[in-house]
């Protein structure tokens, strides 16, 4: 997707997404056979409901039809929330992952060196985050602080036996 088309799409879509109280996470335009596929990924602190995606999809479709951003060629529009395995890259992604188990790939510049770390995010501030590293073989969990500058990659780990917040509060 050209930068100009990307900028025009972002300019057209951001107000529609923001009006729903959502963040525009990604716009991806790719070829799907003869057609093009426009994928719009949105998120919020509370997550995104299916009905909200459907409403936004209709509004985006109407706005695209009324503009010339997509040109005359056919395209398929997909509006969705990010998958559970989406990489964490923005500050807001880490805030939304508080309480979740995350796999970090640490850079060599970090104070404890490069490597992999799996830990639960307890808190996030402007410089980094406080983590709880699970204990291994009966040992207690340990606290650790990681700066954003020390993170090369991060991705939420799927937990099938994790209690959700409603169960913990009950």
CSV table of N, CA and C in Angstrom, one decimal:
chain,number,residue,atom,x,y,z
A,1,UNK,N,0.9,-1.2,0.0
A,1,UNK,CA,0.0,0.0,0.0
A,1,UNK,C,0.9,1.2,0.0
A,2,UNK,N,0.6,2.1,-0.9
A,2,UNK,CA,1.5,3.3,-1.0
A,2,UNK,C,1.2,4.2,0.3
A,3,UNK,N,2.2,5.0,0.6
A,3,UNK,CA,2.2,5.9,1.7
A,3,UNK,C,1.0,6.9,1.6
A,4,UNK,N,0.8,7.4,0.4
A,4,UNK,CA,-0.3,8.3,0.1
A,4,UNK,C,-1.6,7.7,0.4
A,5,UNK,N,-1.8,6.4,-0.2
A,5,UNK,CA,-3.1,5.7,0.0
A,5,UNK,C,-3.3,5.4,1.5
A,6,UNK,N,-2.2,5.0,2.2
A,6,UNK,CA,-2.2,4.7,3.6
A,6,UNK,C,-2.6,5.9,4.4
A,7,UNK,N,-2.0,7.0,4.1
A,7,UNK,CA,-2.4,8.3,4.8
A,7,UNK,C,-3.8,8.7,4.5
A,8,UNK,N,-4.3,8.5,3.3
A,8,UNK,CA,-5.7,8.9,3.0
A,8,UNK,C,-6.6,7.9,3.7
A,9,UNK,N,-6.3,6.6,3.7
A,9,UNK,CA,-7.2,5.7,4.4
A,9,UNK,C,-7.2,6.0,5.9
A,10,UNK,N,-6.1,6.3,6.5
A,10,UNK,CA,-6.0,6.6,7.9
A,10,UNK,C,-6.8,7.9,8.2
A,11,UNK,N,-6.7,8.9,7.4
A,11,UNK,CA,-7.4,10.1,7.5
A,11,UNK,C,-8.9,9.9,7.5
A,12,UNK,N,-9.3,9.0,6.6
A,12,UNK,CA,-10.8,8.7,6.4
A,12,UNK,C,-11.3,7.9,7.6
A,13,UNK,N,-10.5,6.9,8.0
A,13,UNK,CA,-11.0,5.9,9.0
A,13,UNK,C,-10.9,6.4,10.5
A,14,UNK,N,-9.8,7.1,10.8
A,14,UNK,CA,-9.6,7.4,12.2
A,14,UNK,C,-10.7,8.1,12.8
A,15,UNK,N,-11.4,9.1,12.2
A,15,UNK,CA,-12.5,9.8,12.9
A,15,UNK,C,-13.7,8.8,13.1
A,16,UNK,N,-13.9,7.9,12.2
A,16,UNK,CA,-15.0,6.9,12.3
A,16,UNK,C,-14.7,6.0,13.5
A,17,UNK,N,-13.5,5.6,13.6
A,17,UNK,CA,-13.1,4.6,14.7
A,17,UNK,C,-13.1,5.4,16.0
A,18,UNK,N,-12.6,6.6,16.1
A,18,UNK,CA,-12.5,7.4,17.3
A,18,UNK,C,-14.0,7.7,17.8
A,19,UNK,N,-14.9,7.9,16.9
A,19,UNK,CA,-16.3,8.2,17.3
A,19,UNK,C,-16.9,7.0,18.0
A,20,UNK,N,-16.4,5.8,17.8
A,20,UNK,CA,-16.9,4.6,18.5
A,20,UNK,C,-16.1,4.4,19.8
A,21,UNK,N,-15.2,5.3,20.1
A,21,UNK,CA,-14.4,5.1,21.3
A,21,UNK,C,-13.3,4.0,21.2
A,22,UNK,N,-12.8,3.8,19.9
A,22,UNK,CA,-11.9,2.8,19.7
A,22,UNK,C,-10.5,3.4,19.2
A,23,UNK,N,-9.5,2.6,19.2
A,23,UNK,CA,-8.2,3.0,18.6
A,23,UNK,C,-8.0,2.2,17.3
A,24,UNK,N,-7.5,2.9,16.3
A,24,UNK,CA,-7.2,2.3,15.0
A,24,UNK,C,-5.8,1.7,15.2
A,25,UNK,N,-5.7,0.4,15.2
A,25,UNK,CA,-4.5,-0.3,15.5
A,25,UNK,C,-3.7,-0.5,14.2
A,26,UNK,N,-4.4,-0.9,13.1
A,26,UNK,CA,-3.7,-1.3,11.9
A,26,UNK,C,-4.6,-1.2,10.7
A,27,UNK,N,-4.1,-0.8,9.6
A,27,UNK,CA,-4.7,-0.9,8.3
A,27,UNK,C,-3.8,-1.7,7.4
A,28,UNK,N,-4.4,-2.7,6.8
A,28,UNK,CA,-3.6,-3.6,5.9
A,28,UNK,C,-4.3,-3.8,4.6
A,29,UNK,N,-3.7,-3.5,3.5
A,29,UNK,CA,-4.3,-3.7,2.2
A,29,UNK,C,-3.4,-4.7,1.5
A,30,UNK,N,-4.1,-5.8,1.0
A,30,UNK,CA,-3.3,-6.9,0.4
A,30,UNK,C,-4.1,-7.4,-0.8
A,31,UNK,N,-3.5,-8.2,-1.7
A,31,UNK,CA,-4.1,-8.8,-2.8
A,31,UNK,C,-4.8,-10.2,-2.3
A,32,UNK,N,-6.0,-10.4,-2.8
A,32,UNK,CA,-6.6,-11.7,-2.5
A,32,UNK,C,-7.2,-12.2,-3.9
A,33,UNK,N,-6.4,-12.8,-4.7
A,33,UNK,CA,-6.8,-13.2,-6.0
A,33,UNK,C,-6.9,-11.9,-6.9
A,34,UNK,N,-8.1,-11.8,-7.5
A,34,UNK,CA,-8.3,-10.6,-8.3
A,34,UNK,C,-8.7,-9.4,-7.5
A,35,UNK,N,-9.2,-9.7,-6.3
A,35,UNK,CA,-9.6,-8.6,-5.5
A,35,UNK,C,-8.5,-8.1,-4.5
A,36,UNK,N,-8.8,-7.1,-3.9
A,36,UNK,CA,-7.9,-6.6,-2.8
A,36,UNK,C,-8.7,-6.8,-1.5
A,37,UNK,N,-7.9,-7.0,-0.4
A,37,UNK,CA,-8.4,-7.2,0.9
A,37,UNK,C,-8.0,-6.0,1.8
A,38,UNK,N,-9.0,-5.3,2.3
A,38,UNK,CA,-8.7,-4.2,3.2
A,38,UNK,C,-9.0,-4.6,4.6
A,39,UNK,N,-8.0,-4.8,5.5
A,39,UNK,CA,-8.2,-5.2,6.8
A,39,UNK,C,-8.0,-4.1,7.8
A,40,UNK,N,-9.0,-3.8,8.6
A,40,UNK,CA,-9.0,-2.7,9.6
A,40,UNK,C,-9.0,-3.3,11.0
A,41,UNK,N,-8.0,-3.1,11.8
A,41,UNK,CA,-8.0,-3.7,13.1
A,41,UNK,C,-8.2,-2.5,14.1
A,42,UNK,N,-9.1,-2.7,15.0
A,42,UNK,CA,-9.5,-1.7,16.1
A,42,UNK,C,-9.4,-2.4,17.4
A,43,UNK,N,-9.2,-1.6,18.5
A,43,UNK,CA,-9.2,-2.1,19.8
A,43,UNK,C,-9.6,-1.0,20.8
A,44,UNK,N,-9.8,-1.4,22.0
A,44,UNK,CA,-10.0,-0.4,23.1
A,44,UNK,C,-9.6,-1.0,24.4
A,45,UNK,N,-9.6,-0.2,25.5
A,45,UNK,CA,-9.2,-0.7,26.8
A,45,UNK,C,-10.2,-1.8,27.3
A,46,UNK,N,-11.5,-1.7,26.8
A,46,UNK,CA,-12.5,-2.7,27.3
A,46,UNK,C,-12.7,-3.8,26.3
A,47,UNK,N,-11.9,-3.8,25.2
A,47,UNK,CA,-12.0,-4.8,24.2
A,47,UNK,C,-13.0,-4.3,23.1
A,48,UNK,N,-13.3,-5.1,22.1
A,48,UNK,CA,-14.3,-4.8,21.1
A,48,UNK,C,-15.3,-5.8,20.9
A,49,UNK,N,-16.6,-5.4,21.0
A,49,UNK,CA,-17.7,-6.4,20.8
A,49,UNK,C,-17.9,-6.6,19.3
A,50,UNK,N,-18.5,-7.8,19.0
A,50,UNK,CA,-18.8,-8.1,17.6
A,50,UNK,C,-19.8,-7.1,17.0
A,51,UNK,N,-20.8,-6.7,17.8
A,51,UNK,CA,-21.8,-5.7,17.2
A,51,UNK,C,-21.1,-4.4,16.9
A,52,UNK,N,-20.1,-4.0,17.7
A,52,UNK,CA,-19.4,-2.7,17.4
A,52,UNK,C,-18.6,-2.9,16.1
A,53,UNK,N,-18.0,-4.0,15.9
A,53,UNK,CA,-17.2,-4.3,14.6
A,53,UNK,C,-18.2,-4.2,13.5
A,54,UNK,N,-19.4,-4.8,13.6
A,54,UNK,CA,-20.3,-4.9,12.5
A,54,UNK,C,-20.8,-3.4,12.2
A,55,UNK,N,-21.1,-2.6,13.2
A,55,UNK,CA,-21.6,-1.3,13.0
A,55,UNK,C,-20.5,-0.5,12.3
A,56,UNK,N,-19.3,-0.6,12.8
A,56,UNK,CA,-18.1,0.1,12.2
A,56,UNK,C,-17.9,-0.3,10.8
A,57,UNK,N,-18.0,-1.6,10.5
A,57,UNK,CA,-17.8,-2.1,9.2
A,57,UNK,C,-18.8,-1.4,8.2
A,58,UNK,N,-20.0,-1.3,8.6
A,58,UNK,CA,-21.0,-0.6,7.7
A,58,UNK,C,-20.6,0.8,7.5
A,59,UNK,N,-20.2,1.5,8.6
A,59,UNK,CA,-19.9,2.9,8.4
A,59,UNK,C,-18.6,3.1,7.6
A,60,UNK,N,-17.6,2.2,7.8
A,60,UNK,CA,-16.4,2.3,7.0
A,60,UNK,C,-16.7,2.1,5.5
A,61,UNK,N,-17.6,1.0,5.3
A,61,UNK,CA,-17.9,0.7,3.9
A,61,UNK,C,-18.6,1.9,3.2
A,62,UNK,N,-19.5,2.5,3.9
A,62,UNK,CA,-20.2,3.7,3.3
A,62,UNK,C,-19.3,4.8,3.1
A,63,UNK,N,-18.3,5.1,4.0
A,63,UNK,CA,-17.3,6.2,3.8
A,63,UNK,C,-16.4,5.9,2.6
A,64,UNK,N,-16.0,4.6,2.5
A,64,UNK,CA,-15.1,4.2,1.4
A,64,UNK,C,-15.9,4.3,0.0
A,65,UNK,N,-17.1,3.9,0.0
A,65,UNK,CA,-17.9,4.1,-1.2
A,65,UNK,C,-18.1,5.5,-1.6
A,66,UNK,N,-18.2,6.4,-0.6
A,66,UNK,CA,-18.4,7.8,-0.9
A,66,UNK,C,-17.1,8.5,-1.3
A,67,UNK,N,-16.0,7.9,-1.1
A,67,UNK,CA,-14.7,8.5,-1.5
A,67,UNK,C,-14.1,7.7,-2.6
A,68,UNK,N,-12.9,8.3,-3.1
A,68,UNK,CA,-12.2,7.6,-4.1
A,68,UNK,C,-10.9,6.9,-3.6
A,69,UNK,N,-10.8,6.8,-2.3
A,69,UNK,CA,-9.6,6.2,-1.7
A,69,UNK,C,-9.2,4.9,-2.2
A,70,UNK,N,-10.2,4.0,-2.4
A,70,UNK,CA,-10.0,2.6,-2.9
A,70,UNK,C,-10.0,2.5,-4.4
A,71,UNK,N,-10.3,3.6,-5.1
A,71,UNK,CA,-10.3,3.5,-6.6
A,71,UNK,C,-11.5,2.7,-7.0
A,72,UNK,N,-11.5,2.2,-8.3
A,72,UNK,CA,-12.6,1.5,-8.9
A,72,UNK,C,-12.6,0.0,-8.7
A,73,UNK,N,-11.4,-0.5,-8.4
A,73,UNK,CA,-11.3,-2.0,-8.3
A,73,UNK,C,-12.1,-2.5,-7.1
A,74,UNK,N,-12.5,-3.8,-7.2
A,74,UNK,CA,-13.3,-4.4,-6.1
A,74,UNK,C,-12.3,-4.7,-4.9
A,75,UNK,N,-12.9,-4.7,-3.7
A,75,UNK,CA,-12.1,-5.1,-2.6
A,75,UNK,C,-13.1,-5.7,-1.5
A,76,UNK,N,-12.5,-6.4,-0.6
A,76,UNK,CA,-13.2,-7.0,0.5
A,76,UNK,C,-12.8,-6.3,1.7
A,77,UNK,N,-13.7,-5.9,2.6
A,77,UNK,CA,-13.5,-5.2,3.8
A,77,UNK,C,-13.6,-6.1,5.0
A,78,UNK,N,-12.7,-6.1,5.9
A,78,UNK,CA,-12.7,-6.8,7.1
A,78,UNK,C,-12.4,-5.9,8.3
A,79,UNK,N,-13.3,-5.7,9.2
A,79,UNK,CA,-13.1,-4.9,10.4
A,79,UNK,C,-13.1,-5.9,11.6
A,80,UNK,N,-12.0,-5.9,12.3
A,80,UNK,CA,-11.9,-6.9,13.4
A,80,UNK,C,-11.0,-6.3,14.6
A,81,UNK,N,-11.1,-7.0,15.7
A,81,UNK,CA,-10.2,-6.7,16.8
A,81,UNK,C,-8.9,-7.5,16.6
A,82,UNK,N,-7.8,-7.1,17.3
A,82,UNK,CA,-6.6,-7.8,17.1
A,82,UNK,C,-6.7,-9.2,17.8
A,83,UNK,N,-6.0,-10.2,17.2
A,83,UNK,CA,-6.0,-11.5,17.7
A,83,UNK,C,-5.3,-11.6,19.1
A,84,UNK,N,-5.5,-12.6,19.8
A,84,UNK,CA,-4.8,-12.8,21.1
A,84,UNK,C,-3.3,-12.9,21.0
A,85,UNK,N,-2.8,-13.3,19.8
A,85,UNK,CA,-1.4,-13.4,19.6
A,85,UNK,C,-0.7,-12.2,19.0
A,86,UNK,N,-1.4,-11.1,19.0
A,86,UNK,CA,-0.9,-9.8,18.4
A,86,UNK,C,0.4,-9.4,19.2
A,87,UNK,N,1.4,-8.9,18.6
A,87,UNK,CA,2.6,-8.4,19.3
A,87,UNK,C,2.2,-7.1,20.1
A,88,UNK,N,2.8,-7.0,21.2
A,88,UNK,CA,2.6,-5.8,22.0
A,88,UNK,C,3.7,-4.8,21.6
A,89,UNK,N,3.3,-3.6,21.1
A,89,UNK,CA,4.3,-2.7,20.6
A,89,UNK,C,4.0,-1.2,21.1
A,90,UNK,N,2.8,-0.9,21.5
A,90,UNK,CA,2.5,0.4,22.0
A,90,UNK,C,2.3,0.4,23.5
A,91,UNK,N,2.5,1.5,24.1
A,91,UNK,CA,2.3,1.6,25.6
A,91,UNK,C,0.9,1.2,25.9
A,92,UNK,N,-0.1,1.5,25.2
A,92,UNK,CA,-1.5,1.1,25.5
A,92,UNK,C,-1.7,-0.4,25.5
A,93,UNK,N,-0.9,-1.1,24.6
A,93,UNK,CA,-1.0,-2.5,24.5
A,93,UNK,C,-0.6,-3.2,25.8
A,94,UNK,N,0.5,-2.6,26.4
A,94,UNK,CA,1.0,-3.2,27.7
A,94,UNK,C,0.0,-2.9,28.8
A,95,UNK,N,-0.6,-1.7,28.8
A,95,UNK,CA,-1.6,-1.3,29.8
A,95,UNK,C,-2.8,-2.3,29.8
A,96,UNK,N,-3.2,-2.6,28.5
A,96,UNK,CA,-4.3,-3.5,28.3
A,96,UNK,C,-4.0,-4.9,28.7
A,97,UNK,N,-2.7,-5.2,28.8
A,97,UNK,CA,-2.3,-6.6,29.1
A,97,UNK,C,-2.0,-6.8,30.6
A,98,UNK,N,-2.3,-5.7,31.4
A,98,UNK,CA,-2.0,-5.9,32.9
A,98,UNK,C,-2.8,-7.1,33.4
A,99,UNK,N,-2.1,-7.9,34.2
A,99,UNK,CA,-2.7,-9.2,34.7
A,99,UNK,C,-2.5,-10.4,33.8
A,100,UNK,N,-2.0,-10.1,32.6
A,100,UNK,CA,-1.8,-11.2,31.6
A,100,UNK,C,-0.4,-11.7,31.7
A,101,UNK,N,-0.2,-13.0,31.3
A,101,UNK,CA,1.1,-13.6,31.1
A,101,UNK,C,1.6,-13.2,29.7
A,102,UNK,N,2.9,-12.7,29.7
A,102,UNK,CA,3.5,-12.2,28.5
A,102,UNK,C,4.8,-12.9,28.3
A,103,UNK,N,5.1,-13.2,27.0
A,103,UNK,CA,6.5,-13.7,26.7
A,103,UNK,C,7.3,-12.5,26.1
A,104,UNK,N,8.4,-12.2,26.7
A,104,UNK,CA,9.2,-11.1,26.3
A,104,UNK,C,10.5,-11.6,25.7
A,105,UNK,N,10.9,-11.0,24.6
A,105,UNK,CA,12.2,-11.2,24.0
A,105,UNK,C,13.0,-10.0,24.4
A,106,UNK,N,14.0,-10.1,25.2
A,106,UNK,CA,14.8,-9.0,25.7
A,106,UNK,C,16.0,-8.7,24.9
A,107,UNK,N,16.3,-7.4,24.7
A,107,UNK,CA,17.4,-7.0,23.9
A,107,UNK,C,18.7,-7.2,24.7
A,108,UNK,N,19.8,-7.2,24.0
A,108,UNK,CA,21.1,-7.3,24.6
A,108,UNK,C,21.5,-6.1,25.4
A,109,UNK,N,20.9,-5.0,25.2
A,109,UNK,CA,21.2,-3.8,25.9
A,109,UNK,C,20.6,-3.7,27.3
A,110,UNK,N,19.7,-4.6,27.6
A,110,UNK,CA,19.1,-4.7,28.9
A,110,UNK,C,20.1,-4.9,30.0
A,111,UNK,N,19.8,-4.5,31.3
A,111,UNK,CA,20.7,-4.7,32.4
A,111,UNK,C,21.0,-6.1,32.7
A,112,UNK,N,20.1,-7.0,32.4
A,112,UNK,CA,20.3,-8.5,32.7
A,112,UNK,C,20.6,-9.2,31.4
A,113,UNK,N,20.8,-8.5,30.3
A,113,UNK,CA,21.1,-9.1,29.0
A,113,UNK,C,20.0,-9.6,28.2
A,114,UNK,N,20.3,-10.1,27.0
A,114,UNK,CA,19.3,-10.7,26.1
A,114,UNK,C,18.7,-12.0,26.6
A,115,UNK,N,17.6,-12.3,26.1
A,115,UNK,CA,17.0,-13.6,26.5
A,115,UNK,C,15.5,-13.6,26.4
A,116,UNK,N,14.9,-14.7,26.8
A,116,UNK,CA,13.5,-14.8,26.8
A,116,UNK,C,13.0,-14.8,28.3
A,117,UNK,N,11.9,-14.1,28.5
A,117,UNK,CA,11.3,-14.0,29.8
A,117,UNK,C,9.8,-14.2,29.7
A,118,UNK,N,9.2,-15.0,30.5
A,118,UNK,CA,7.7,-15.2,30.6
A,118,UNK,C,7.3,-14.7,32.0
A,119,UNK,N,6.5,-13.7,32.0
A,119,UNK,CA,6.1,-13.1,33.3
A,119,UNK,C,4.7,-12.4,33.2
A,120,UNK,N,4.1,-12.2,34.3
A,120,UNK,CA,2.8,-11.5,34.4
A,120,UNK,C,3.0,-10.0,34.6
A,121,UNK,N,2.3,-9.2,33.8
A,121,UNK,CA,2.4,-7.8,34.0
A,121,UNK,C,1.5,-7.3,35.2
A,122,UNK,N,2.2,-6.7,36.1
A,122,UNK,CA,1.5,-6.2,37.3
A,122,UNK,C,1.1,-4.7,37.2
A,123,UNK,N,2.0,-3.9,36.6
A,123,UNK,CA,1.8,-2.5,36.5
A,123,UNK,C,2.6,-1.9,35.4
A,124,UNK,N,2.2,-0.8,34.8
A,124,UNK,CA,2.9,-0.2,33.7
A,124,UNK,C,3.0,1.3,34.0
A,125,UNK,N,4.1,1.9,33.7
A,125,UNK,CA,4.3,3.4,33.8
A,125,UNK,C,5.0,3.8,32.5
A,126,UNK,N,5.4,5.1,32.5
A,126,UNK,CA,6.0,5.6,31.3
A,126,UNK,C,7.4,5.0,30.9
A,127,UNK,N,8.1,4.5,31.8
A,127,UNK,CA,9.4,3.9,31.6
A,127,UNK,C,9.5,2.4,31.3
A,128,UNK,N,8.5,1.7,31.9
A,128,UNK,CA,8.5,0.3,31.8
A,128,UNK,C,7.4,-0.4,32.6
A,129,UNK,N,7.7,-1.6,33.1
A,129,UNK,CA,6.6,-2.3,33.8
A,129,UNK,C,7.2,-3.1,35.0
A,130,UNK,N,6.3,-3.4,35.9
A,130,UNK,CA,6.6,-4.3,37.0
A,130,UNK,C,6.0,-5.6,36.7
A,131,UNK,N,6.8,-6.7,36.8
A,131,UNK,CA,6.4,-8.0,36.4
A,131,UNK,C,6.5,-9.0,37.6
A,132,UNK,N,5.7,-10.1,37.5
A,132,UNK,CA,5.8,-11.2,38.4
A,132,UNK,C,6.3,-12.4,37.6
A,133,UNK,N,7.5,-12.9,37.9
A,133,UNK,CA,8.0,-14.0,37.2
A,133,UNK,C,7.6,-15.2,38.0
A,134,UNK,N,6.8,-16.1,37.3
A,134,UNK,CA,6.3,-17.3,38.0
A,134,UNK,C,7.5,-18.2,38.5
A,135,UNK,N,7.3,-18.8,39.7
A,135,UNK,CA,8.3,-19.7,40.3
A,135,UNK,C,8.3,-21.0,39.5
A,136,UNK,N,9.5,-21.6,39.5
A,136,UNK,CA,9.6,-22.9,38.8
A,136,UNK,C,9.8,-24.0,39.8
A,137,UNK,N,9.2,-25.1,39.6
A,137,UNK,CA,9.3,-26.3,40.5
A,137,UNK,C,9.1,-26.0,42.0
A,138,UNK,N,8.0,-25.4,42.3
A,138,UNK,CA,7.6,-25.1,43.7
A,138,UNK,C,8.2,-23.8,44.3
A,139,UNK,N,9.0,-23.1,43.6
A,139,UNK,CA,9.6,-21.9,44.1
A,139,UNK,C,8.6,-20.8,44.0
A,140,UNK,N,8.8,-19.8,44.8
A,140,UNK,CA,7.9,-18.6,44.8
A,140,UNK,C,8.1,-17.7,43.6
A,141,UNK,N,7.1,-17.0,43.2
A,141,UNK,CA,7.2,-16.0,42.1
A,141,UNK,C,8.1,-14.9,42.6
A,142,UNK,N,8.8,-14.3,41.7
A,142,UNK,CA,9.7,-13.2,42.0
A,142,UNK,C,9.3,-11.9,41.2
A,143,UNK,N,9.6,-10.8,41.8
A,143,UNK,CA,9.3,-9.5,41.2
A,143,UNK,C,10.4,-9.1,40.3
A,144,UNK,N,10.1,-8.4,39.2
A,144,UNK,CA,11.1,-7.9,38.3
A,144,UNK,C,10.6,-6.7,37.6
A,145,UNK,N,11.5,-5.8,37.4
A,145,UNK,CA,11.2,-4.5,36.6
A,145,UNK,C,11.9,-4.6,35.3
A,146,UNK,N,11.2,-4.3,34.2
A,146,UNK,CA,11.7,-4.3,32.9
A,146,UNK,C,11.4,-2.9,32.2
A,147,UNK,N,12.4,-2.3,31.6
A,147,UNK,CA,12.2,-1.0,30.9
A,147,UNK,C,11.8,-1.3,29.5
A,148,UNK,N,11.0,-0.4,28.9
A,148,UNK,CA,10.5,-0.6,27.6
A,148,UNK,C,11.7,-0.7,26.6
A,149,UNK,N,12.8,0.1,26.9
A,149,UNK,CA,13.9,0.1,26.0
A,149,UNK,C,14.7,-1.3,26.0
A,150,UNK,N,14.4,-2.1,27.0
A,150,UNK,CA,15.0,-3.5,27.0
A,150,UNK,C,14.2,-4.5,26.3
A,151,UNK,N,13.1,-4.2,25.8
A,151,UNK,CA,12.2,-5.2,25.1
A,151,UNK,C,12.3,-5.1,23.6
A,152,UNK,N,12.7,-6.3,23.0
A,152,UNK,CA,12.8,-6.4,21.6
A,152,UNK,C,11.4,-6.8,21.0
A,153,UNK,N,10.8,-7.8,21.7
A,153,UNK,CA,9.4,-8.2,21.2
A,153,UNK,C,8.7,-8.6,22.5
A,154,UNK,N,7.3,-8.6,22.4
A,154,UNK,CA,6.5,-9.1,23.5
A,154,UNK,C,5.2,-9.5,22.9
A,155,UNK,N,4.7,-10.6,23.4
A,155,UNK,CA,3.4,-11.2,23.0
A,155,UNK,C,2.7,-11.9,24.1
A,156,UNK,N,1.4,-11.6,24.2
A,156,UNK,CA,0.6,-12.3,25.3
A,156,UNK,C,0.6,-13.8,25.1
A,157,UNK,N,0.7,-14.5,26.2
A,157,UNK,CA,0.6,-16.0,26.2
A,157,UNK,C,-0.8,-16.3,26.5
A,158,UNK,N,-1.3,-17.3,25.7
A,158,UNK,CA,-2.7,-17.8,25.9
A,158,UNK,C,-2.7,-18.7,27.1
A,159,UNK,N,-3.6,-18.4,28.1
A,159,UNK,CA,-3.8,-19.2,29.3
A,159,UNK,C,-5.1,-19.8,29.3
A,160,UNK,N,-5.2,-21.1,29.2
A,160,UNK,CA,-6.5,-21.8,29.2
A,160,UNK,C,-7.1,-22.0,30.6
A,161,UNK,N,-6.3,-22.0,31.6
A,161,UNK,CA,-6.8,-22.3,33.0
A,161,UNK,C,-6.8,-21.0,33.8
A,162,UNK,N,-6.7,-19.9,33.2
A,162,UNK,CA,-6.6,-18.6,33.9
A,162,UNK,C,-8.0,-18.2,34.4
A,163,UNK,N,-8.1,-17.8,35.7
A,163,UNK,CA,-9.3,-17.3,36.2
A,163,UNK,C,-9.5,-15.8,35.7
A,164,UNK,N,-10.7,-15.5,35.2
A,164,UNK,CA,-10.9,-14.1,34.8
A,164,UNK,C,-11.2,-13.3,36.0
A,165,UNK,N,-11.2,-12.0,35.8
A,165,UNK,CA,-11.4,-11.0,36.8
A,165,UNK,C,-12.7,-11.2,37.6
A,166,UNK,N,-13.8,-11.5,36.9
A,166,UNK,CA,-15.1,-11.7,37.6
A,166,UNK,C,-15.0,-12.8,38.6
A,167,UNK,N,-14.3,-13.9,38.2
A,167,UNK,CA,-14.2,-15.1,39.1
A,167,UNK,C,-13.4,-14.7,40.3
A,168,UNK,N,-12.3,-13.9,40.1
A,168,UNK,CA,-11.4,-13.6,41.2
A,168,UNK,C,-12.1,-12.6,42.2
A,169,UNK,N,-13.1,-11.8,41.7
A,169,UNK,CA,-13.8,-10.8,42.6
A,169,UNK,C,-14.9,-11.5,43.4
A,170,UNK,N,-15.4,-12.6,42.9
A,170,UNK,CA,-16.5,-13.3,43.6
A,170,UNK,C,-16.1,-14.0,44.9
